[in-house]
Amino acid sequence: MRTEPAVHAAAPVRNGRPWPRWPLPAAGAADALLDVLHSDRWSIASPYGGRPTREQRFAAEFADYLGARHCIPTASGTAALMTALEACGVGAGDEVIVPALSWAASASTVLGVNAVPVFADVDPHTLCLDPAAAEAAVTPATKAIVVVHLYSALADLDALRGVADRHGLALIEDSAQAHGAAYRGRKAGTLGDIGTFSMHHTKVLTSGEGGAAVTDDPVLARRIEHLRADGRARAARPPAIGMPELVETGELTGSNRCLSEFQSALLSAQLPELDTLNAVRRGNARLLDGLLSGLGLRPQQTSPGTTARTYFGYAVRLPREEDPSGPTAAEVGAAVTAELGLHVRPVYAPLYESPLYGPATRRRFSLGPGHLERLDPGRYDLPGARRAAGSWLTFHHSALLGDAADMQDIAEAFRRVLARPHARAA
């Protein structure tokens, strides 16, 4: 059996020195929050106060930044994905193709609209959905493809758009980890029928919690607007002061998945700094790519159409395939974490093995005979996702907001750990 890597006799590389903090409040963030606090409106459902809501303002700013016609803020990235799926007509019994390597929400949101997530394998270089695997997973029950831009890579949108168009499927772009990235000059999130974003605490644009859906299609935008506001939509004209601005149209039943005015104001303050921070991460990632490649590690690649890269996480592959007897990703990650005081961990487990994906744990997903069998994760064993989980490591983008010396520390920690003897017992 394997043992943990031997403890290095020298002091840790980092030895307690701190890493850059995250989140970083932007200039004006505190004033923006105070402005909402002392206003007469904390929610878009509050009575009309004579001026646009902060949510409206952020929606316009984010749509302009992305080059999208419509932006509908939501309470979370999960809410954005669920409303996007339903807006595209996904419902009970439909199949949705999702990448096997992703965060749990890629599958749980499909479950949440009573549909069936179908896992497809990932590209071994980008870790994003493999277009050939996606096409092979299409059946007569398939309604949509959800493509996830993972860690720092953009998926092959040319090929995936082709798959969706050939089979008449909706293409939903999960850009929760790709704020500001671009594909052939267009911002991530604007190349599918709908793009979704998360503004969770960990993301490169954050309000603690929050999300957004974007689209160029006015019909889809109106459906999402209803789905996230209990079936209500903003009135075509401003109402009288003190009256509700949301109208009960009766068009579509929804749920309350609205972004608060505090979160919207915070996002408006943070958005102008996004590109500057992304550029810092990008520059440090290029430096780190060179340093780690020199140690025999392989940094994550992105698809050829990428014209601007965003780093939610830095991901690197260990030389496990060349030396299967070497330490596992979990072992190396734990040792590098001890050297750096920075959480370096394996990439996501395959979704069908994730403890966060358990359809049988909730009765609401038992829709009838045979449905739970269609959801059974035991149906899958995808080699690309399995190999990735055992040989790739990642760490949070905040470390990339440091300087060249910080990148040298990361490389030195990997050098030390990979150079150690790793005991094996029969």
Tab-separated table of C-alpha atoms in Angstrom:
chain	number	residue	atom	x	y	z
A	1	MET	CA	0.000	0.000	0.000
A	2	ARG	CA	1.013	3.627	-0.420
A	3	THR	CA	2.246	5.807	2.390
A	4	GLU	CA	2.176	9.597	2.554
A	5	PRO	CA	5.226	11.398	1.124
A	6	ALA	CA	8.100	11.628	3.579
A	7	VAL	CA	8.223	14.795	5.647
A	8	HIS	CA	10.910	17.139	4.369
A	9	ALA	CA	13.521	18.035	6.951
A	10	ALA	CA	13.778	21.688	5.895
A	11	ALA	CA	11.295	24.376	6.809
A	12	PRO	CA	8.278	24.590	4.489
A	13	VAL	CA	8.737	26.689	1.369
A	14	ARG	CA	6.204	29.278	2.501
A	15	ASN	CA	6.744	28.952	6.245
A	16	GLY	CA	3.636	30.897	7.215
A	17	ARG	CA	3.870	33.803	4.768
A	18	PRO	CA	0.332	34.730	3.675
A	19	TRP	CA	-1.159	34.501	0.203
A	20	PRO	CA	-3.247	37.260	-1.418
A	21	ARG	CA	-6.676	37.610	0.142
A	22	TRP	CA	-9.924	36.929	-1.666
A	23	PRO	CA	-12.388	38.522	-2.191
A	24	LEU	CA	-10.850	41.948	-2.698
A	25	PRO	CA	-13.431	44.721	-2.168
A	26	ALA	CA	-13.250	47.193	-5.025
A	27	ALA	CA	-12.938	50.930	-4.592
A	28	GLY	CA	-16.457	52.180	-3.952
A	29	ALA	CA	-17.845	48.823	-2.785
A	30	ALA	CA	-18.527	50.013	0.766
A	31	ASP	CA	-20.227	53.200	-0.458
A	32	ALA	CA	-22.383	51.174	-2.869
A	33	LEU	CA	-23.578	48.924	-0.046
A	34	LEU	CA	-24.280	51.876	2.233
A	35	ASP	CA	-26.265	53.527	-0.534
A	36	VAL	CA	-28.562	50.491	-0.692
A	37	LEU	CA	-28.736	50.250	3.092
A	38	HIS	CA	-30.103	53.773	3.375
A	39	SER	CA	-32.320	53.550	0.318
A	40	ASP	CA	-35.970	52.595	0.204
A	41	ARG	CA	-35.320	49.478	-1.843
A	42	TRP	CA	-33.459	46.305	-0.840
A	43	SER	CA	-35.208	43.975	-3.332
A	44	ILE	CA	-36.521	44.260	-6.867
A	45	ALA	CA	-39.908	43.277	-5.402
A	46	SER	CA	-39.888	46.372	-3.163
A	47	PRO	CA	-42.179	49.270	-4.134
A	48	TYR	CA	-40.946	51.465	-6.972
A	49	GLY	CA	-38.844	54.359	-5.711
A	50	GLY	CA	-38.474	56.523	-8.816
A	51	ARG	CA	-35.177	55.203	-10.215
A	52	PRO	CA	-33.887	51.962	-11.775
A	53	THR	CA	-33.021	49.187	-9.371
A	54	ARG	CA	-29.395	48.286	-8.736
A	55	GLU	CA	-30.240	44.954	-10.317
A	56	GLN	CA	-31.300	46.696	-13.542
A	57	ARG	CA	-28.117	48.717	-13.525
A	58	PHE	CA	-25.867	45.722	-13.007
A	59	ALA	CA	-27.762	43.734	-15.659
A	60	ALA	CA	-27.168	46.496	-18.197
A	61	GLU	CA	-23.494	46.821	-17.226
A	62	PHE	CA	-22.800	43.092	-17.384
A	63	ALA	CA	-24.663	42.691	-20.676
A	64	ASP	CA	-22.627	45.554	-22.135
A	65	TYR	CA	-19.384	44.063	-20.826
A	66	LEU	CA	-20.165	40.678	-22.394
A	67	GLY	CA	-21.707	41.986	-25.589
A	68	ALA	CA	-25.028	40.270	-24.851
A	69	ARG	CA	-28.472	41.740	-25.516
A	70	HIS	CA	-30.112	40.526	-22.308
A	71	CYS	CA	-28.859	39.789	-18.788
A	72	ILE	CA	-31.108	38.481	-16.027
A	73	PRO	CA	-29.421	38.373	-12.600
A	74	THR	CA	-30.276	35.432	-10.344
A	75	ALA	CA	-29.711	34.356	-6.757
A	76	SER	CA	-26.939	31.912	-7.696
A	77	GLY	CA	-25.233	30.169	-10.564
A	78	THR	CA	-27.398	27.152	-9.781
A	79	ALA	CA	-30.514	29.301	-10.194
A	80	ALA	CA	-29.162	30.632	-13.486
A	81	LEU	CA	-28.617	27.081	-14.787
A	82	MET	CA	-32.037	25.852	-13.695
A	83	THR	CA	-33.859	28.786	-15.266
A	84	ALA	CA	-31.781	28.387	-18.443
A	85	LEU	CA	-32.727	24.715	-18.707
A	86	GLU	CA	-36.422	25.418	-18.215
A	87	ALA	CA	-36.356	28.401	-20.555
A	88	CYS	CA	-35.034	26.049	-23.250
A	89	GLY	CA	-37.947	23.698	-22.652
A	90	VAL	CA	-36.118	21.016	-20.678
A	91	GLY	CA	-38.462	19.095	-18.410
A	92	ALA	CA	-39.556	15.763	-16.997
A	93	GLY	CA	-37.788	12.809	-18.577
A	94	ASP	CA	-35.670	14.805	-21.032
A	95	GLU	CA	-31.964	14.057	-21.251
A	96	VAL	CA	-29.275	16.720	-20.894
A	97	ILE	CA	-25.666	15.979	-21.801
A	98	VAL	CA	-23.206	17.316	-19.209
A	99	PRO	CA	-19.435	16.872	-18.766
A	100	ALA	CA	-18.446	14.066	-16.437
A	101	LEU	CA	-15.872	16.315	-14.756
A	102	SER	CA	-17.479	19.351	-13.134
A	103	TRP	CA	-18.987	20.755	-9.958
A	104	ALA	CA	-22.109	18.993	-8.659
A	105	ALA	CA	-24.482	21.709	-9.913
A	106	SER	CA	-23.921	20.561	-13.483
A	107	ALA	CA	-25.898	17.440	-12.585
A	108	SER	CA	-28.116	18.617	-9.711
A	109	THR	CA	-29.672	21.397	-11.784
A	110	VAL	CA	-30.727	18.857	-14.407
A	111	LEU	CA	-32.244	16.728	-11.655
A	112	GLY	CA	-33.931	19.860	-10.324
A	113	VAL	CA	-36.014	20.277	-13.490
A	114	ASN	CA	-36.915	16.551	-13.417
A	115	ALA	CA	-34.641	15.744	-16.342
A	116	VAL	CA	-31.878	13.138	-16.684
A	117	PRO	CA	-28.193	14.141	-16.686
A	118	VAL	CA	-26.208	12.090	-19.193
A	119	PHE	CA	-22.484	12.192	-18.496
A	120	ALA	CA	-20.048	12.470	-21.396
A	121	ASP	CA	-16.283	12.234	-21.169
A	122	VAL	CA	-13.828	15.117	-21.229
A	123	ASP	CA	-10.885	16.131	-23.381
A	124	PRO	CA	-7.624	14.966	-21.725
A	125	HIS	CA	-5.867	18.297	-22.343
A	126	THR	CA	-8.580	20.866	-21.541
A	127	LEU	CA	-10.708	18.782	-19.098
A	128	CYS	CA	-13.772	20.262	-20.847
A	129	LEU	CA	-16.569	18.352	-22.559
A	130	ASP	CA	-15.281	16.276	-25.494
A	131	PRO	CA	-17.430	17.093	-28.565
A	132	ALA	CA	-17.132	13.549	-29.945
A	133	ALA	CA	-18.227	12.085	-26.597
A	134	ALA	CA	-21.119	14.542	-26.442
A	135	GLU	CA	-22.323	13.563	-29.908
A	136	ALA	CA	-22.058	9.872	-29.080
A	137	ALA	CA	-24.331	10.475	-26.059
A	138	VAL	CA	-27.186	11.995	-28.097
A	139	THR	CA	-30.424	9.979	-28.074
A	140	PRO	CA	-33.994	10.776	-29.166
A	141	ALA	CA	-34.612	11.954	-25.578
A	142	THR	CA	-31.782	14.508	-25.610
A	143	LYS	CA	-32.973	18.107	-25.268
A	144	ALA	CA	-29.838	20.125	-24.476
A	145	ILE	CA	-26.074	20.141	-24.004
A	146	VAL	CA	-24.539	21.984	-21.064
A	147	VAL	CA	-20.901	22.850	-21.724
A	148	VAL	CA	-18.725	23.912	-18.778
A	149	HIS	CA	-15.630	26.075	-19.177
A	150	LEU	CA	-13.497	24.492	-16.476
A	151	TYR	CA	-10.767	26.035	-14.293
A	152	SER	CA	-8.910	28.063	-16.956
A	153	ALA	CA	-9.972	26.372	-20.195
A	154	LEU	CA	-12.661	27.160	-22.715
A	155	ALA	CA	-14.345	24.198	-24.355
A	156	ASP	CA	-14.326	23.643	-28.129
A	157	LEU	CA	-17.379	25.762	-28.856
A	158	ASP	CA	-17.100	25.453	-32.629
A	159	ALA	CA	-17.438	21.682	-32.449
A	160	LEU	CA	-20.065	21.694	-29.683
A	161	ARG	CA	-22.179	24.285	-31.484
A	162	GLY	CA	-22.003	22.001	-34.503
A	163	VAL	CA	-23.190	19.005	-32.471
A	164	ALA	CA	-26.096	21.013	-31.029
A	165	ASP	CA	-27.143	22.345	-34.419
A	166	ARG	CA	-26.963	18.965	-36.161
A	167	HIS	CA	-29.284	17.425	-33.585
A	168	GLY	CA	-31.557	20.402	-32.892
A	169	LEU	CA	-30.407	20.784	-29.285
A	170	ALA	CA	-30.129	23.812	-27.050
A	171	LEU	CA	-26.543	24.713	-26.115
A	172	ILE	CA	-26.168	26.191	-22.628
A	173	GLU	CA	-22.777	27.667	-21.764
A	174	ASP	CA	-21.884	27.348	-18.092
A	175	SER	CA	-19.374	30.178	-17.690
A	176	ALA	CA	-19.333	30.181	-13.889
A	177	GLN	CA	-15.524	29.886	-14.006
A	178	ALA	CA	-14.924	32.036	-17.093
A	179	HIS	CA	-15.925	35.665	-16.434
A	180	GLY	CA	-14.018	37.717	-19.008
A	181	ALA	CA	-12.669	34.832	-21.099
A	182	ALA	CA	-13.191	35.050	-24.859
A	183	TYR	CA	-13.600	32.645	-27.757
A	184	ARG	CA	-12.824	33.963	-31.248
A	185	GLY	CA	-13.171	37.480	-29.875
A	186	ARG	CA	-16.568	36.923	-28.210
A	187	LYS	CA	-16.952	36.751	-24.445
A	188	ALA	CA	-17.624	33.361	-22.871
A	189	GLY	CA	-21.328	32.974	-22.182
A	190	THR	CA	-22.432	34.627	-25.422
A	191	LEU	CA	-21.890	31.771	-27.873
A	192	GLY	CA	-24.576	29.369	-26.664
A	193	ASP	CA	-28.330	29.880	-26.683
A	194	ILE	CA	-27.976	30.938	-23.032
A	195	GLY	CA	-24.885	31.619	-20.946
A	196	THR	CA	-24.894	31.269	-17.166
A	197	PHE	CA	-22.602	32.701	-14.510
A	198	SER	CA	-22.013	32.237	-10.791
A	199	MET	CA	-20.992	35.116	-8.524
A	200	HIS	CA	-20.203	32.865	-5.571
A	201	HIS	CA	-17.512	33.852	-3.074
A	202	THR	CA	-14.874	31.812	-4.928
A	203	LYS	CA	-15.479	33.289	-8.389
A	204	VAL	CA	-13.394	35.968	-10.132
A	205	LEU	CA	-16.445	38.288	-10.065
A	206	THR	CA	-18.254	37.860	-6.774
A	207	SER	CA	-20.933	39.218	-4.472
A	208	GLY	CA	-20.666	36.317	-2.026
A	209	GLU	CA	-23.613	34.572	-3.653
A	210	GLY	CA	-25.356	35.381	-6.909
A	211	GLY	CA	-25.543	34.566	-10.574
A	212	ALA	CA	-26.786	35.673	-13.971
A	213	ALA	CA	-28.119	34.304	-17.242
A	214	VAL	CA	-27.426	36.050	-20.548
A	215	THR	CA	-28.891	35.579	-24.022
A	216	ASP	CA	-29.503	37.387	-27.277
A	217	ASP	CA	-32.965	35.815	-27.598
A	218	PRO	CA	-35.757	38.051	-26.205
A	219	VAL	CA	-38.142	35.105	-25.824
A	220	LEU	CA	-35.654	33.141	-23.710
A	221	ALA	CA	-34.852	36.281	-21.703
A	222	ARG	CA	-38.508	36.854	-20.866
A	223	ARG	CA	-38.955	33.235	-19.820
A	224	ILE	CA	-35.936	33.460	-17.505
A	225	GLU	CA	-37.252	36.723	-16.057
A	226	HIS	CA	-40.510	35.000	-15.095
A	227	LEU	CA	-38.831	31.832	-13.869
A	228	ARG	CA	-36.626	33.699	-11.380
A	229	ALA	CA	-39.304	36.081	-9.974
A	230	ASP	CA	-42.278	33.865	-9.034
A	231	GLY	CA	-43.785	34.265	-12.495
A	232	ARG	CA	-43.596	38.070	-12.475
A	233	ALA	CA	-41.903	40.414	-14.939
A	234	ARG	CA	-40.937	44.061	-14.779
A	235	ALA	CA	-43.651	46.423	-16.040
A	236	ALA	CA	-43.171	47.889	-19.516
A	237	ARG	CA	-43.457	51.387	-18.005
A	238	PRO	CA	-42.431	52.548	-14.526
A	239	PRO	CA	-45.388	52.484	-12.112
A	240	ALA	CA	-46.377	55.249	-9.737
A	241	ILE	CA	-44.055	55.833	-6.785
A	242	GLY	CA	-44.740	53.295	-4.054
A	243	MET	CA	-46.391	50.777	-6.369
A	244	PRO	CA	-45.017	47.328	-7.339
A	245	GLU	CA	-42.764	47.280	-10.379
A	246	LEU	CA	-43.154	43.539	-10.964
A	247	VAL	CA	-46.322	42.540	-12.804
A	248	GLU	CA	-48.180	39.261	-12.270
A	249	THR	CA	-48.490	38.390	-15.952
A	250	GLY	CA	-49.824	34.848	-15.681
A	251	GLU	CA	-47.500	33.782	-18.507
A	252	LEU	CA	-45.321	31.302	-16.638
A	253	THR	CA	-45.077	29.935	-13.103
A	254	GLY	CA	-41.721	30.606	-11.487
A	255	SER	CA	-39.860	30.635	-8.175
A	256	ASN	CA	-38.089	33.315	-6.174
A	257	ARG	CA	-34.492	33.246	-7.403
A	258	CYS	CA	-33.824	36.986	-7.459
A	259	LEU	CA	-30.565	38.771	-6.716
A	260	SER	CA	-30.776	41.290	-3.861
A	261	GLU	CA	-30.086	44.978	-4.315
A	262	PHE	CA	-27.059	44.687	-2.017
A	263	GLN	CA	-25.498	42.013	-4.204
A	264	SER	CA	-26.284	43.918	-7.382
A	265	ALA	CA	-24.679	47.097	-6.056
A	266	LEU	CA	-21.590	45.149	-4.995
A	267	LEU	CA	-21.257	43.556	-8.437
A	268	SER	CA	-21.506	46.932	-10.143
A	269	ALA	CA	-18.604	48.111	-7.984
A	270	GLN	CA	-16.520	44.979	-8.636
A	271	LEU	CA	-17.053	44.674	-12.388
A	272	PRO	CA	-14.711	47.540	-13.472
A	273	GLU	CA	-11.756	45.759	-11.808
A	274	LEU	CA	-12.394	42.351	-13.404
A	275	ASP	CA	-10.190	42.770	-16.472
A	276	THR	CA	-7.281	44.197	-14.496
A	277	LEU	CA	-7.284	41.303	-12.028
A	278	ASN	CA	-7.707	38.772	-14.833
A	279	ALA	CA	-4.625	40.210	-16.546
A	280	VAL	CA	-2.556	39.782	-13.363
A	281	ARG	CA	-3.680	36.151	-13.040
A	282	ARG	CA	-2.961	35.506	-16.699
A	283	GLY	CA	0.582	36.887	-16.483
A	284	ASN	CA	1.419	34.866	-13.386
A	285	ALA	CA	-0.090	31.730	-14.918
A	286	ARG	CA	2.178	32.088	-17.967
A	287	LEU	CA	5.197	32.326	-15.667
A	288	LEU	CA	4.060	29.315	-13.669
A	289	ASP	CA	3.415	27.320	-16.855
A	290	GLY	CA	7.086	27.638	-17.744
A	291	LEU	CA	8.313	26.802	-14.255
A	292	LEU	CA	6.157	23.696	-13.838
A	293	SER	CA	6.677	22.454	-17.388
A	294	GLY	CA	10.379	22.405	-16.568
A	295	LEU	CA	9.592	19.934	-13.780
A	296	GLY	CA	7.758	17.570	-16.112
A	297	LEU	CA	4.242	18.724	-15.209
A	298	ARG	CA	1.672	19.665	-17.871
A	299	PRO	CA	-0.416	22.805	-17.322
A	300	GLN	CA	-4.034	22.715	-18.478
A	301	GLN	CA	-4.523	23.650	-22.116
A	302	THR	CA	-7.459	25.519	-23.612
A	303	SER	CA	-9.234	25.041	-26.936
A	304	PRO	CA	-7.702	26.569	-30.090
A	305	GLY	CA	-10.481	29.156	-30.432
A	306	THR	CA	-9.598	30.836	-27.126
A	307	THR	CA	-8.602	34.480	-27.547
A	308	ALA	CA	-8.589	35.491	-23.860
A	309	ARG	CA	-8.161	33.173	-20.900
A	310	THR	CA	-9.575	33.504	-17.390
A	311	TYR	CA	-8.165	31.622	-14.397
A	312	PHE	CA	-10.732	30.524	-11.842
A	313	GLY	CA	-8.339	27.759	-10.914
A	314	TYR	CA	-4.846	26.849	-12.011
A	315	ALA	CA	-4.745	23.169	-13.033
A	316	VAL	CA	-1.704	21.015	-13.768
A	317	ARG	CA	-1.223	17.349	-14.640
A	318	LEU	CA	1.257	15.144	-12.816
A	319	PRO	CA	3.374	12.666	-14.794
A	320	ARG	CA	1.213	9.776	-13.583
A	321	GLU	CA	0.667	8.207	-16.995
A	322	GLU	CA	4.408	8.043	-17.615
A	323	ASP	CA	5.028	6.719	-14.070
A	324	PRO	CA	1.900	5.066	-12.625
A	325	SER	CA	3.938	3.934	-9.612
A	326	GLY	CA	4.505	7.514	-8.532
A	327	PRO	CA	2.511	9.315	-5.840
A	328	THR	CA	-1.183	9.963	-6.410
A	329	ALA	CA	-2.615	13.403	-6.998
A	330	ALA	CA	-4.058	13.388	-3.476
A	331	GLU	CA	-0.660	12.547	-1.983
A	332	VAL	CA	1.189	15.216	-3.954
A	333	GLY	CA	-1.533	17.777	-3.264
A	334	ALA	CA	-1.377	17.192	0.486
A	335	ALA	CA	2.425	17.512	0.497
A	336	VAL	CA	2.445	20.686	-1.634
A	337	THR	CA	-0.278	22.149	0.587
A	338	ALA	CA	1.949	21.553	3.633
A	339	GLU	CA	4.854	23.311	1.895
A	340	LEU	CA	2.819	26.329	0.806
A	341	GLY	CA	-0.054	26.810	3.226
A	342	LEU	CA	-2.152	26.950	0.057
A	343	HIS	CA	-4.890	24.407	-0.597
A	344	VAL	CA	-3.656	22.352	-3.551
A	345	ARG	CA	-6.064	19.515	-4.266
A	346	PRO	CA	-7.158	17.067	-6.945
A	347	VAL	CA	-9.583	18.305	-9.572
A	348	TYR	CA	-13.249	17.387	-9.258
A	349	ALA	CA	-14.108	13.719	-8.983
A	350	PRO	CA	-16.168	12.341	-11.870
A	351	LEU	CA	-19.725	13.476	-11.221
A	352	TYR	CA	-21.058	9.937	-11.227
A	353	GLU	CA	-18.675	9.182	-8.304
A	354	SER	CA	-19.225	12.447	-6.433
A	355	PRO	CA	-20.783	12.194	-2.954
A	356	LEU	CA	-22.739	15.324	-3.912
A	357	TYR	CA	-24.589	13.464	-6.677
A	358	GLY	CA	-27.049	11.016	-5.161
A	359	PRO	CA	-30.443	11.039	-6.883
A	360	ALA	CA	-31.683	8.155	-4.756
A	361	THR	CA	-31.275	10.262	-1.577
A	362	ARG	CA	-34.298	12.437	-2.465
A	363	ARG	CA	-37.786	11.130	-3.105
A	364	ARG	CA	-38.642	14.030	-5.396
A	365	PHE	CA	-36.537	12.456	-8.163
A	366	SER	CA	-38.505	9.195	-8.125
A	367	LEU	CA	-40.887	10.216	-10.901
A	368	GLY	CA	-42.111	6.781	-11.869
A	369	PRO	CA	-41.072	3.279	-12.834
A	370	GLY	CA	-37.629	3.235	-14.373
A	371	HIS	CA	-36.764	6.878	-13.766
A	372	LEU	CA	-34.329	6.292	-10.891
A	373	GLU	CA	-32.646	3.604	-12.967
A	374	ARG	CA	-31.985	6.223	-15.656
A	375	LEU	CA	-30.375	8.393	-12.967
A	376	ASP	CA	-28.202	5.621	-11.525
A	377	PRO	CA	-24.578	6.848	-11.423
A	378	GLY	CA	-23.398	3.242	-11.525
A	379	ARG	CA	-24.146	3.238	-15.258
A	380	TYR	CA	-20.950	5.207	-15.927
A	381	ASP	CA	-17.223	4.635	-15.964
A	382	LEU	CA	-15.581	7.197	-18.244
A	383	PRO	CA	-11.815	6.799	-18.644
A	384	GLY	CA	-10.926	10.432	-19.342
A	385	ALA	CA	-12.680	11.744	-16.250
A	386	ARG	CA	-11.301	8.892	-14.146
A	387	ARG	CA	-7.712	9.505	-15.243
A	388	ALA	CA	-8.043	13.252	-14.721
A	389	ALA	CA	-9.267	12.821	-11.156
A	390	GLY	CA	-6.182	10.732	-10.339
A	391	SER	CA	-3.520	12.829	-12.008
A	392	TRP	CA	-4.507	16.526	-11.987
A	393	LEU	CA	-4.154	19.129	-9.221
A	394	THR	CA	-5.634	22.601	-8.913
A	395	PHE	CA	-5.558	25.639	-6.649
A	396	HIS	CA	-7.645	28.808	-6.325
A	397	HIS	CA	-7.056	31.864	-8.505
A	398	SER	CA	-6.271	34.126	-5.539
A	399	ALA	CA	-2.717	32.732	-5.448
A	400	LEU	CA	-2.243	34.077	-9.000
A	401	LEU	CA	-2.768	37.617	-7.679
A	402	GLY	CA	0.683	37.461	-6.090
A	403	ASP	CA	4.021	38.239	-7.733
A	404	ALA	CA	6.836	36.376	-9.472
A	405	ALA	CA	8.339	35.310	-6.139
A	406	ASP	CA	5.038	33.650	-5.216
A	407	MET	CA	5.113	31.668	-8.466
A	408	GLN	CA	8.678	30.615	-7.707
A	409	ASP	CA	7.483	29.359	-4.310
A	410	ILE	CA	4.777	27.234	-5.945
A	411	ALA	CA	7.293	25.731	-8.361
A	412	GLU	CA	9.790	25.071	-5.564
A	413	ALA	CA	7.149	23.273	-3.515
A	414	PHE	CA	6.329	20.990	-6.440
A	415	ARG	CA	10.048	20.418	-7.069
A	416	ARG	CA	10.657	19.385	-3.466
A	417	VAL	CA	7.672	17.081	-3.272
A	418	LEU	CA	8.281	15.361	-6.597
A	419	ALA	CA	11.952	14.819	-5.701
A	420	ARG	CA	11.205	12.957	-2.474
A	421	PRO	CA	11.321	9.164	-2.251
A	422	HIS	CA	7.834	7.739	-1.809
A	423	ALA	CA	7.867	4.496	0.134
A	424	ARG	CA	5.874	1.561	-1.185
A	425	ALA	CA	5.065	-1.611	0.656
A	426	ALA	CA	3.859	-4.782	-0.989
